[in-house]
PDB file of C-alpha atoms in Angstrom:
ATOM      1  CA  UNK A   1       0.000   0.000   0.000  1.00 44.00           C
ATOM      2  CA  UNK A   2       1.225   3.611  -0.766  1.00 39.00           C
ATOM      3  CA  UNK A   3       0.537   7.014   0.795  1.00 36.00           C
ATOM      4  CA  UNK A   4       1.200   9.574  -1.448  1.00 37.00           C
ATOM      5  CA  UNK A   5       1.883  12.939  -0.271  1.00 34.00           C
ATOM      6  CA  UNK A   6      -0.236  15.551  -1.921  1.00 35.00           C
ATOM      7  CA  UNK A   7       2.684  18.416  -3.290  1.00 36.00           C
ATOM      8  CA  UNK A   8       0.393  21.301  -3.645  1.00 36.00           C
ATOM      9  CA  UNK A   9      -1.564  20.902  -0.458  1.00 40.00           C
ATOM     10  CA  UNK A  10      -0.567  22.090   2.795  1.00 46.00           C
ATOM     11  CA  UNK A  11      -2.266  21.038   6.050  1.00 47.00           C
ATOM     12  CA  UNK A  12      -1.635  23.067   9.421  1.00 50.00           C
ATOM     13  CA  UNK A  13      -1.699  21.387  12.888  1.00 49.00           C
ATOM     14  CA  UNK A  14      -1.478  23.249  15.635  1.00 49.00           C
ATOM     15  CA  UNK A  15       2.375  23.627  17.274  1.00 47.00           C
ATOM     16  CA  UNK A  16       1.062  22.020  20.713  1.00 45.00           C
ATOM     17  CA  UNK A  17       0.059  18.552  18.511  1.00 46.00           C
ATOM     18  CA  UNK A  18       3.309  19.165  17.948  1.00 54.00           C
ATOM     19  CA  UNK A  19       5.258  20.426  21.037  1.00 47.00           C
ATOM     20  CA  UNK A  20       3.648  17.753  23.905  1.00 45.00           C
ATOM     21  CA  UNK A  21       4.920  14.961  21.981  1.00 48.00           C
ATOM     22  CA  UNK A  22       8.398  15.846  21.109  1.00 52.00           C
ATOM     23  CA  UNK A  23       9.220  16.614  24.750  1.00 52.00           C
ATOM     24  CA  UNK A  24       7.509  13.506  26.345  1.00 46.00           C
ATOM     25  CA  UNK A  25      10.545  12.666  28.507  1.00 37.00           C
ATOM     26  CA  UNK A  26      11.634   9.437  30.538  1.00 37.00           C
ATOM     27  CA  UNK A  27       8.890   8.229  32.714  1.00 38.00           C
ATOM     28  CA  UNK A  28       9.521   8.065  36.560  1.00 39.00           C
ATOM     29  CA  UNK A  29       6.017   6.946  37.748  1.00 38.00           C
ATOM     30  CA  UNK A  30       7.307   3.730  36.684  1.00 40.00           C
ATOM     31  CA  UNK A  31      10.413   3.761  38.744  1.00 41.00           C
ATOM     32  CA  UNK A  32       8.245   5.417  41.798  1.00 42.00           C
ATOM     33  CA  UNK A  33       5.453   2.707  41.645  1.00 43.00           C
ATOM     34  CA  UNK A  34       7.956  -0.117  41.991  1.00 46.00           C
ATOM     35  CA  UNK A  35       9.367   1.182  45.363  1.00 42.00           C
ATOM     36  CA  UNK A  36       7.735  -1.304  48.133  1.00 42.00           C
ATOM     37  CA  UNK A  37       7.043  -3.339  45.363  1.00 42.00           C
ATOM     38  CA  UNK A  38       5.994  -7.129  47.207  1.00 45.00           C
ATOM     39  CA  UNK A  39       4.729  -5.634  50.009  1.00 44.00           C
ATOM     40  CA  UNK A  40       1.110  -6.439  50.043  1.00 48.00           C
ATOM     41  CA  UNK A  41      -1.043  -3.631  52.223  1.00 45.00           C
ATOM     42  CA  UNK A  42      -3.351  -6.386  52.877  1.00 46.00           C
ATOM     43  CA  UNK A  43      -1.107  -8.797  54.866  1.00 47.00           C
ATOM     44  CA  UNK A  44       0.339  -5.981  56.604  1.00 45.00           C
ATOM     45  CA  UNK A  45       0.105  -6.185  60.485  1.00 51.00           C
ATOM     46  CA  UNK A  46      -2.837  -3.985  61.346  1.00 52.00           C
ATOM     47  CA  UNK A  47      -1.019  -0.944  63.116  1.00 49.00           C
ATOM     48  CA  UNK A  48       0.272  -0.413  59.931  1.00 52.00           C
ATOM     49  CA  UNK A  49      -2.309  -0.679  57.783  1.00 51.00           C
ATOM     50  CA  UNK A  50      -3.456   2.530  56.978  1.00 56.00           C
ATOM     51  CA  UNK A  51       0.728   3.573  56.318  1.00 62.00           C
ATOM     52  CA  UNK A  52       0.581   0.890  54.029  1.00 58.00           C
ATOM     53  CA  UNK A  53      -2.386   2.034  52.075  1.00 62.00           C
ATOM     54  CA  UNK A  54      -0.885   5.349  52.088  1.00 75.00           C
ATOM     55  CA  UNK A  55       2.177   4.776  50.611  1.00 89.00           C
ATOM     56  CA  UNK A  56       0.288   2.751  47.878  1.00 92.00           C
ATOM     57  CA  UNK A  57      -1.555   5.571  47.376  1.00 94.00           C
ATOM     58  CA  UNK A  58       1.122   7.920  47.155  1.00 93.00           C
ATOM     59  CA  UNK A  59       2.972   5.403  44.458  1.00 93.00           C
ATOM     60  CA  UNK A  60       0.031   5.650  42.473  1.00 96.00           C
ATOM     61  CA  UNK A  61      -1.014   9.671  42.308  1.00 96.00           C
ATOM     62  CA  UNK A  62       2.839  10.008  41.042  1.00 94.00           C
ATOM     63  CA  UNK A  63       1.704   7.688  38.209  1.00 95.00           C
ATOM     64  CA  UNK A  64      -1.374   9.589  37.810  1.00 97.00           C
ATOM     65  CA  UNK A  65       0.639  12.953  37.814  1.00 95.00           C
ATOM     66  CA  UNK A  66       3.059  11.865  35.286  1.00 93.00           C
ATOM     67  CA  UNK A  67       0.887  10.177  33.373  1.00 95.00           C
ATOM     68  CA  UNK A  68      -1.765  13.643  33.641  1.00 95.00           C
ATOM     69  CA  UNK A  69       1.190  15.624  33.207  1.00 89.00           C
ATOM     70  CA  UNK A  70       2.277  13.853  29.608  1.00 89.00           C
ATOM     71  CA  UNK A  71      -1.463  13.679  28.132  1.00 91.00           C
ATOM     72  CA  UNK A  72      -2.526  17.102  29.162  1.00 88.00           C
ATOM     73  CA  UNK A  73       1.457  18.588  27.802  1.00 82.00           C
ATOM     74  CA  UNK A  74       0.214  16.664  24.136  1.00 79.00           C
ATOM     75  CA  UNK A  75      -3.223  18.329  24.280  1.00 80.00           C
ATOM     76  CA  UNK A  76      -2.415  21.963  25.441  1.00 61.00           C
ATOM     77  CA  UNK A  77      -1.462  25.001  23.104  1.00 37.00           C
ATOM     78  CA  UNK A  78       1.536  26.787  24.463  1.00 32.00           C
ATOM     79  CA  UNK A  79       3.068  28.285  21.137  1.00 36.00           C
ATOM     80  CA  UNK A  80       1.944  30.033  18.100  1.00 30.00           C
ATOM     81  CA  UNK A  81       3.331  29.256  15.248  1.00 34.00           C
ATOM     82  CA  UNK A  82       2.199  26.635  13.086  1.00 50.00           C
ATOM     83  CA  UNK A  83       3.842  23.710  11.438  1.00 54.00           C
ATOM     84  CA  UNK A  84       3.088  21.954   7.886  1.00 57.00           C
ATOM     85  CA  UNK A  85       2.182  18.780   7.432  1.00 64.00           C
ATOM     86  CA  UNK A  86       1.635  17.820   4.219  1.00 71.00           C
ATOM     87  CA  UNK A  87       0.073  13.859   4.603  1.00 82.00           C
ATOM     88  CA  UNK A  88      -3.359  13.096   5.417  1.00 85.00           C
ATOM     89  CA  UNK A  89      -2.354   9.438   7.008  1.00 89.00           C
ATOM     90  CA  UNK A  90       0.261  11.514   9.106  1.00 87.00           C
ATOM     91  CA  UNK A  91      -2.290  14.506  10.029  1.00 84.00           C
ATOM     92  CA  UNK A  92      -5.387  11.727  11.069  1.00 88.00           C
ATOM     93  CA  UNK A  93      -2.487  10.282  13.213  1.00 88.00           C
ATOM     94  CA  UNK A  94      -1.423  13.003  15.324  1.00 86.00           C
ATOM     95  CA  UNK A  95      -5.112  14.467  15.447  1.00 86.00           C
ATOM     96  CA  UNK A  96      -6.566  10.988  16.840  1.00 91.00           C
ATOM     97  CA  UNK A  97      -3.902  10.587  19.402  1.00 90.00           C
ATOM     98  CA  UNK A  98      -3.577  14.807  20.354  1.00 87.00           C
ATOM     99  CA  UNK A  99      -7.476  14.301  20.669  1.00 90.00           C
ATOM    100  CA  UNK A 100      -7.601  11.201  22.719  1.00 94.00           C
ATOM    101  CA  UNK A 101      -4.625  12.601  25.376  1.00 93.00           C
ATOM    102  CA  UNK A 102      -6.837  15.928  25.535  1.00 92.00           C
ATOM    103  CA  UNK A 103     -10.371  13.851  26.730  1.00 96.00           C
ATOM    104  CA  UNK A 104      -8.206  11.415  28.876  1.00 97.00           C
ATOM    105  CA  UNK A 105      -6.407  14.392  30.860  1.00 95.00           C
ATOM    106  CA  UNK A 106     -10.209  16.067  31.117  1.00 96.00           C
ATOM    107  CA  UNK A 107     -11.357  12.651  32.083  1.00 97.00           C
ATOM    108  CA  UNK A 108      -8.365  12.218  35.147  1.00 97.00           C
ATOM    109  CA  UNK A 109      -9.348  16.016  36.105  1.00 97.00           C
ATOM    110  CA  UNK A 110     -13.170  14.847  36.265  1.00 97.00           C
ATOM    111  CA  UNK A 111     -12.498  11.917  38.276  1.00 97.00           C
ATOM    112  CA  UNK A 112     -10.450  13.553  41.401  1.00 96.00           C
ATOM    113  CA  UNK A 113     -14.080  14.946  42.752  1.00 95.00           C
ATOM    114  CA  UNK A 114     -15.114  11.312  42.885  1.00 94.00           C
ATOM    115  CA  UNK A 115     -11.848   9.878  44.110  1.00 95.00           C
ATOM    116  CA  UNK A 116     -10.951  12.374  46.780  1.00 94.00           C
ATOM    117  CA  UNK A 117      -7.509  10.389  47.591  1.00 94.00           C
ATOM    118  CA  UNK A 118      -6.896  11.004  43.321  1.00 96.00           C
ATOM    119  CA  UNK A 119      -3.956  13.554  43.309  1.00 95.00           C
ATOM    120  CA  UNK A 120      -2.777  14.279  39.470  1.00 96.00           C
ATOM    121  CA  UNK A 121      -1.198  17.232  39.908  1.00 91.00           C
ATOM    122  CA  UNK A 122       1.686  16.670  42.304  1.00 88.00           C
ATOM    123  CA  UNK A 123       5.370  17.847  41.829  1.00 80.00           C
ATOM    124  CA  UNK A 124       7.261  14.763  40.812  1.00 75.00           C
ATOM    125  CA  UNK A 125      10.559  16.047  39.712  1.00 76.00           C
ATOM    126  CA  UNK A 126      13.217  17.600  41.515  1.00 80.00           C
ATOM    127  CA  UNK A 127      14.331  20.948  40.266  1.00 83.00           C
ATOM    128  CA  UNK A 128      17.862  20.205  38.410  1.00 87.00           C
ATOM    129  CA  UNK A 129      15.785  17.358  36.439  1.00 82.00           C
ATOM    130  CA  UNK A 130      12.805  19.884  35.092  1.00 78.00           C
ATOM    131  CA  UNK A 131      15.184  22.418  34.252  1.00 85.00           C
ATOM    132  CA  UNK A 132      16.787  19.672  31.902  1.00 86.00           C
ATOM    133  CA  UNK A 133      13.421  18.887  30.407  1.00 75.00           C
ATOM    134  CA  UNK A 134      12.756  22.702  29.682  1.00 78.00           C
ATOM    135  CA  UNK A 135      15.958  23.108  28.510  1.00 84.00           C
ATOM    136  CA  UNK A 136      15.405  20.244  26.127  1.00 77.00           C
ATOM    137  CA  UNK A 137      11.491  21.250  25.354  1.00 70.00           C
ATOM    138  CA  UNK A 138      13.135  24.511  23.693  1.00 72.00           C
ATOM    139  CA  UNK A 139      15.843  23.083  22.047  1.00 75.00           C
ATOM    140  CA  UNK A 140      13.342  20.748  19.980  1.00 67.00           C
ATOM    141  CA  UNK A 141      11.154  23.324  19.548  1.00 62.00           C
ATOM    142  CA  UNK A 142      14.034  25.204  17.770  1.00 66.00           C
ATOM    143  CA  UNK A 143      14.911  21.973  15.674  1.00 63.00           C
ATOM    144  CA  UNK A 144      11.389  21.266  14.414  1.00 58.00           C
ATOM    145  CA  UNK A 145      10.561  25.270  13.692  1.00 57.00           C
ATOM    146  CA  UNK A 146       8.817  25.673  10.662  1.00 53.00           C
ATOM    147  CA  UNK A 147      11.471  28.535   9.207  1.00 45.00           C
ATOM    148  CA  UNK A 148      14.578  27.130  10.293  1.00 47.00           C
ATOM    149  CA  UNK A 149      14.203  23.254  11.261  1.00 51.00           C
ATOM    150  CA  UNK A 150      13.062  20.045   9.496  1.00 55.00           C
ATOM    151  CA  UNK A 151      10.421  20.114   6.410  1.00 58.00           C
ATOM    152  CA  UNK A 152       8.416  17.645   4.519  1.00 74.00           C
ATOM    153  CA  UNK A 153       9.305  13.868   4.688  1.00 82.00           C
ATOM    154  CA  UNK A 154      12.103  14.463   6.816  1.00 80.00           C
ATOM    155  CA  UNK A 155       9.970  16.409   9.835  1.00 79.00           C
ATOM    156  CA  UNK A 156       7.162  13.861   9.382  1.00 84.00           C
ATOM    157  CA  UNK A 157       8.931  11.155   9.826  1.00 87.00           C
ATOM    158  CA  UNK A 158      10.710  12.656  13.271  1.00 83.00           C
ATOM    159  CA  UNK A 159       7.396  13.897  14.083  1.00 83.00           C
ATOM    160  CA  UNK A 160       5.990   9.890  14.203  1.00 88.00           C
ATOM    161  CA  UNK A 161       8.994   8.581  16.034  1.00 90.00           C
ATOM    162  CA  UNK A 162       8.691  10.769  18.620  1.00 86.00           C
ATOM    163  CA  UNK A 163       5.036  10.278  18.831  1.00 88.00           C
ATOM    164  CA  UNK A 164       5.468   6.644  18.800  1.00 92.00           C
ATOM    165  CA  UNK A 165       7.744   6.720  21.961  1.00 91.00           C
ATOM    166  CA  UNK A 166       4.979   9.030  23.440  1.00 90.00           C
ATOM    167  CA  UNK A 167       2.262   6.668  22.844  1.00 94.00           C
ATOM    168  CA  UNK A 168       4.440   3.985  24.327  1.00 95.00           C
ATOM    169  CA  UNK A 169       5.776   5.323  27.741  1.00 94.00           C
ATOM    170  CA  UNK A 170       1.591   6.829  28.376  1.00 95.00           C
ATOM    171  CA  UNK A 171       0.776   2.742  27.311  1.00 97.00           C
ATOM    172  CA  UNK A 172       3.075   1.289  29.959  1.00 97.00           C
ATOM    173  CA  UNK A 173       2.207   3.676  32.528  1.00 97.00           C
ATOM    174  CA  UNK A 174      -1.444   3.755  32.145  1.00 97.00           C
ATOM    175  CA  UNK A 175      -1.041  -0.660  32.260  1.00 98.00           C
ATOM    176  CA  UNK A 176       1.078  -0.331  35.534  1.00 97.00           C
ATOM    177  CA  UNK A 177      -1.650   2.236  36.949  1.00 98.00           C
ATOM    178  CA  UNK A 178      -3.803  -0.621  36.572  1.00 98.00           C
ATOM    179  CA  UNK A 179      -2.574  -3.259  37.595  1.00 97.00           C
ATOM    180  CA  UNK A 180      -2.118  -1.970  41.181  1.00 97.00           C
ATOM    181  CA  UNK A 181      -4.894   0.109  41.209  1.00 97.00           C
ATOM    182  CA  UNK A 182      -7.190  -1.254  44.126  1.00 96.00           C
ATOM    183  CA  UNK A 183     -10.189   0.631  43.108  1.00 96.00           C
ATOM    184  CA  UNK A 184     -12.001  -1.525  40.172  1.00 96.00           C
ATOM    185  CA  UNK A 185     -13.096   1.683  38.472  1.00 96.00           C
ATOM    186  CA  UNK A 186     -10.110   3.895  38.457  1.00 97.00           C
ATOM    187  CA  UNK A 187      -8.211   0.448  37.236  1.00 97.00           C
ATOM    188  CA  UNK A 188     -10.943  -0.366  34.471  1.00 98.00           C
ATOM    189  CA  UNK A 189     -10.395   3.621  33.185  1.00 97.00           C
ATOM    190  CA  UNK A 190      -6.076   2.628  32.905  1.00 98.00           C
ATOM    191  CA  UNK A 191      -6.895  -0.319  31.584  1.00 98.00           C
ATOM    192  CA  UNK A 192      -8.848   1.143  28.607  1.00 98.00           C
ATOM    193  CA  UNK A 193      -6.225   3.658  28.553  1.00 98.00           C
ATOM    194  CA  UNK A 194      -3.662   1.583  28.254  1.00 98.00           C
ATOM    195  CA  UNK A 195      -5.493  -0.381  25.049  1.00 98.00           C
ATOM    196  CA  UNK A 196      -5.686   2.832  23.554  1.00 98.00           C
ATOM    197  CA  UNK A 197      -2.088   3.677  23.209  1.00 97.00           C
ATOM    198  CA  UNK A 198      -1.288   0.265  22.278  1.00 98.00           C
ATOM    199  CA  UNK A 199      -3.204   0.663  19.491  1.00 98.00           C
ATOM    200  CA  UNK A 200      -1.920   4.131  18.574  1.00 97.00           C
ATOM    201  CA  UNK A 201       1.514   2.164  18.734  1.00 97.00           C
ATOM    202  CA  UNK A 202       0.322  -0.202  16.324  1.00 97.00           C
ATOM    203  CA  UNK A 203      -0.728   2.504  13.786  1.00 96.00           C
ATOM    204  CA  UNK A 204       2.143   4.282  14.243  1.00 95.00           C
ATOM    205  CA  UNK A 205       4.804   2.136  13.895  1.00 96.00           C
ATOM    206  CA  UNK A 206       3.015   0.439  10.733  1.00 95.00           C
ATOM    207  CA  UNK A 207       2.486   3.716   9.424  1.00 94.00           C
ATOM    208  CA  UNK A 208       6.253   4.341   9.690  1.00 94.00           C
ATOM    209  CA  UNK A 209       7.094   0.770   8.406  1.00 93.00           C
ATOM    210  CA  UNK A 210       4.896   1.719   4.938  1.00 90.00           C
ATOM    211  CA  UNK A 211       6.046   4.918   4.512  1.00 86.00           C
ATOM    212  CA  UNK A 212       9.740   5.508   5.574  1.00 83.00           C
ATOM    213  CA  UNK A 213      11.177   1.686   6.185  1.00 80.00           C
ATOM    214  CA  UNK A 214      10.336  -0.438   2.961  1.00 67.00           C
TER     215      UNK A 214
END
C-alpha cells in the first residue's frame, strides 16, 4: 500500500500537537510505583495498615501525575506558530492521538471529585531534572521550527517517532496504573487507557514501516 503525499496541499496542525509529543521525557512513575514493590497492604500487620495504604496511594497519584502531566502537555497550546504537514495518514495520526490525550487528561481532572484520595497534579521532579526537560522542550522546539528546522518527509517522519515513543511510555504507565490500582473503576479507566495507546503504537509504527522503512 502507498501514501502519497499531496505536493500542492498544505495542512496546518497546531504547534502544541506538535510540542507535547516531542518533549515527552523518561517516565519516573514507573520507577516510583515499583518502590515497596511485594509488600502487600493487605497482609500488613494492622497498626500499619493505613501507612501501608498510604504509601500505595502515594505510588500511584505520582503515576497519575506523570501520566496527567504527559497527556494534558500533548493536548495543550503553548506556542503560536504553526507547522506543515503535508500527509493526510500523518495529520489523522497526530489528530486521533492529540485528541484522545486531551479527553483522557479532562477525564483524570473529572475523576479527582469522585476519588478524593486522586492527586494528578503533584510535583514529581526535583528541580535540576525539570530544568533539563525545559531546557530540552526549547531546544526541539528550535529543531522542528517551521522557518529554520526540518520540512516535509524528513519532519514527518521525526514527528511519528517521537510520537510513537509518546504513545508507548503513556501505554506502559497507564497498564502499571492498573494493575495496582485497588479501586475496580479507576483500574478499568487505565486499563482502557492503556489499550488505547497500544493501538496508537500499532498505527504508528506500521504507518512508519509503509512509509519511511520499505
Amino acid at each position: 500500500m502507498t501514501y502519497p503525499i499531496a505536493p500542492a496541499r498544505k495542512r496546518f496542525v497546531p504547534a502544541h500537537l506538535l510540542v507535547g509529543l516531542l518533549v515527552i521525557v523518561t517516565l519516573n512513575g514507573c520507577a516510583m510505583l515499583d518502590r515497596g514493590a511485594g509488600k502487600d497492604p493487605d497482609t500488613a500487620p494492622p497498626a500499619q495498615s493505613k501507612t501501608a495504604d498510604n504509601t500505595l496511594r502515594d505510588r500511584l497519584n505520582a503515576g497519575y501525575s506523570d501520566l496527567y502531566s504527559n497527556v494534558d502537555g500533548l493536548s495543550q497550546v503553548d506556542k503560536i506558530f504553526y507547522v506543515k504537514v503535508e500527509s493526510d495518514d500523518v495529520e489523522k495520526v497526530v489528530t486521533d492521538v492529540t485528541g484522545y490525550c486531551g479527553e483522557l487528561a479532562r477525564r483524570l481532572e473529572s475523576l479527582t471529585a469522585d476519588y478524593p484520595a486522586l492527586d494528578i497534579k503533584r510535583e514529581i521532579d526535583p528541580p535540576i531534572i525539570k530544568a533539563a526537560r525545559d531546557a530540552q522542550k526549547k531546544a526541539t522546539l528550535k529543531r522542528f521550527a517551521p522557518v529554520v528546522g526540518d520540512s516535509g518527509t524528513a519532519f514527518e517522519r521525526g514527528l511519528l517517532i517521537r510520537l510513537l515513543g509518546a504513545v508507548d511510555q503513556q501505554h506502559y504507565m497507564a497498564a502499571t496504573l492498573a494493575e495496582r490500582e485497588p479501586e475496580p473503576g479507576l483500574s478499568k479507566i487505565m486499563a482502557n487507557a492503556a489499550d488505547r495507546f497500544a493501538d496508537f503504537y500499532e498505527e504508528i509504527d506500521s504507518l512508519l514501516k509503509a512509509r519511511f522503512y520499505r
